[in-house]
Amino acid sequence: MRIEEARAVLEELGASTTGFDVHTGIRGSGRGTYAYLTLTALTDAGKVVTLSTPGLNWFELEVPGGFLTGRTDDRARPDDVREYLEFYFSYAIAYQQGRWTLRKTRILRRPVLEITSDRGTLRLGINGSANHGPTAGW
């Protein structure tokens, strides 16, 4: 999927929800170019969730506090890209609705943020350090 198509999917997802300030766009240049969607809570301008992708290969969700998770799929087809974006978008909405819990890993005691949606639970680590991906999945 080309980056413009990925942005169009993100715009479509953003238009499907209410109660948030939604922005989409394209950032970067060359190989570092990616499409993004930000969801900002209307009641808290500091509560911004970002979903991003270059249109292929990787998909990333970041929430306040530096927590993020992502997936790399070198074989993603356009339908797969849409599915990944819809998957992460459902967790972005769940986070904004307050369906998250902050925990610590058992051994290293690092913070992990768990978001629960109708798709299951997604774990986000600080800068991806505790990225365990979805516990309910694909």
Short mmCIF file of C-alpha atoms in Angstrom, two decimals, residues 1-105:
data_model
loop_
_atom_site.label_atom_id
_atom_site.label_comp_id
_atom_site.label_asym_id
_atom_site.label_seq_id
_atom_site.Cartn_x
_atom_site.Cartn_y
_atom_site.Cartn_z
CA MET A 1 0.00 0.00 0.00
CA ARG A 2 1.33 3.41 -0.88
CA ILE A 3 1.69 5.99 1.85
CA GLU A 4 -1.14 8.13 0.45
CA GLU A 5 -3.45 5.11 0.62
CA ALA A 6 -2.39 4.43 4.21
CA ARG A 7 -3.19 8.04 5.09
CA ALA A 8 -6.61 7.66 3.45
CA VAL A 9 -7.32 4.58 5.60
CA LEU A 10 -6.25 6.52 8.71
CA GLU A 11 -8.52 9.42 7.70
CA GLU A 12 -11.40 6.99 7.26
CA LEU A 13 -10.77 5.49 10.70
CA GLY A 14 -10.54 8.94 12.28
CA ALA A 15 -13.82 10.00 10.68
CA SER A 16 -15.52 6.93 12.13
CA THR A 17 -15.22 8.19 15.72
CA THR A 18 -16.47 11.16 17.72
CA GLY A 19 -15.33 12.87 20.87
CA PHE A 20 -11.71 13.34 19.83
CA ASP A 21 -9.64 15.89 17.98
CA VAL A 22 -8.34 13.84 15.03
CA HIS A 23 -5.41 14.77 12.81
CA THR A 24 -3.84 12.80 10.00
CA GLY A 25 -0.90 13.55 7.80
CA ILE A 26 2.40 12.49 6.35
CA ARG A 27 5.74 13.23 8.02
CA GLY A 28 9.36 12.65 7.21
CA SER A 29 11.17 12.31 3.92
CA GLY A 30 12.64 9.57 1.78
CA ARG A 31 12.65 6.18 3.47
CA GLY A 32 11.67 7.83 6.76
CA THR A 33 8.27 8.97 5.46
CA TYR A 34 5.20 7.73 7.30
CA ALA A 35 1.48 8.38 7.58
CA TYR A 36 0.07 9.11 11.01
CA LEU A 37 -3.15 9.64 12.90
CA THR A 38 -3.37 11.40 16.25
CA LEU A 39 -6.36 11.16 18.57
CA THR A 40 -6.48 13.82 21.25
CA ALA A 41 -9.02 13.68 24.07
CA LEU A 42 -11.23 16.79 23.95
CA THR A 43 -11.15 16.94 27.75
CA ASP A 44 -7.36 16.60 28.06
CA ALA A 45 -5.12 18.06 25.34
CA GLY A 46 -2.14 16.16 26.79
CA LYS A 47 -3.78 12.80 26.18
CA VAL A 48 -2.59 12.17 22.61
CA VAL A 49 -2.42 8.74 20.99
CA THR A 50 -0.50 8.30 17.73
CA LEU A 51 -0.84 5.52 15.17
CA SER A 52 1.72 5.47 12.35
CA THR A 53 2.89 3.46 9.34
CA PRO A 54 4.93 4.00 6.18
CA GLY A 55 2.17 2.10 4.34
CA LEU A 56 4.06 -1.19 4.47
CA ASN A 57 6.30 -3.16 6.78
CA TRP A 58 5.64 -1.60 10.21
CA PHE A 59 2.76 -0.31 12.28
CA GLU A 60 3.13 1.53 15.56
CA LEU A 61 0.88 2.73 18.39
CA GLU A 62 2.18 5.22 20.95
CA VAL A 63 0.38 6.60 24.00
CA PRO A 64 1.39 9.23 26.59
CA GLY A 65 4.30 8.38 28.84
CA GLY A 66 6.44 6.97 26.04
CA PHE A 67 4.58 3.64 25.91
CA LEU A 68 4.51 2.06 22.49
CA THR A 69 4.09 -1.15 20.61
CA GLY A 70 4.32 -2.13 17.01
CA ARG A 71 4.51 -4.85 14.48
CA THR A 72 6.70 -5.49 11.47
CA ASP A 73 5.35 -7.48 8.54
CA ASP A 74 7.49 -7.51 5.41
CA ARG A 75 4.84 -9.48 3.54
CA ALA A 76 1.87 -7.24 4.32
CA ARG A 77 -0.55 -6.82 1.43
CA PRO A 78 -2.94 -3.83 1.20
CA ASP A 79 -5.70 -5.78 2.96
CA ASP A 80 -3.25 -6.69 5.73
CA VAL A 81 -2.26 -3.04 6.14
CA ARG A 82 -5.90 -2.06 6.61
CA GLU A 83 -6.35 -4.87 9.15
CA TYR A 84 -3.29 -3.80 11.15
CA LEU A 85 -4.41 -0.18 11.18
CA GLU A 86 -7.93 -1.13 12.28
CA PHE A 87 -6.43 -3.37 14.98
CA TYR A 88 -4.25 -0.63 16.47
CA PHE A 89 -6.99 1.98 16.03
CA SER A 90 -9.32 -0.13 18.22
CA TYR A 91 -6.69 -0.01 20.97
CA ALA A 92 -6.17 3.74 20.50
CA ILE A 93 -9.89 4.25 21.12
CA ALA A 94 -9.86 1.85 24.10
CA TYR A 95 -6.94 3.78 25.62
CA GLN A 96 -8.75 7.08 25.21
CA GLN A 97 -11.82 5.54 26.86
CA GLY A 98 -9.72 4.68 29.92
CA ARG A 99 -9.57 0.93 29.35
CA TRP A 100 -5.94 0.57 30.37
CA THR A 101 -3.91 -0.55 33.38
CA LEU A 102 -0.33 0.19 34.36
CA ARG A 103 1.62 -2.81 35.63
CA LYS A 104 5.24 -3.83 36.19
CA THR A 105 7.04 -6.78 34.62
#
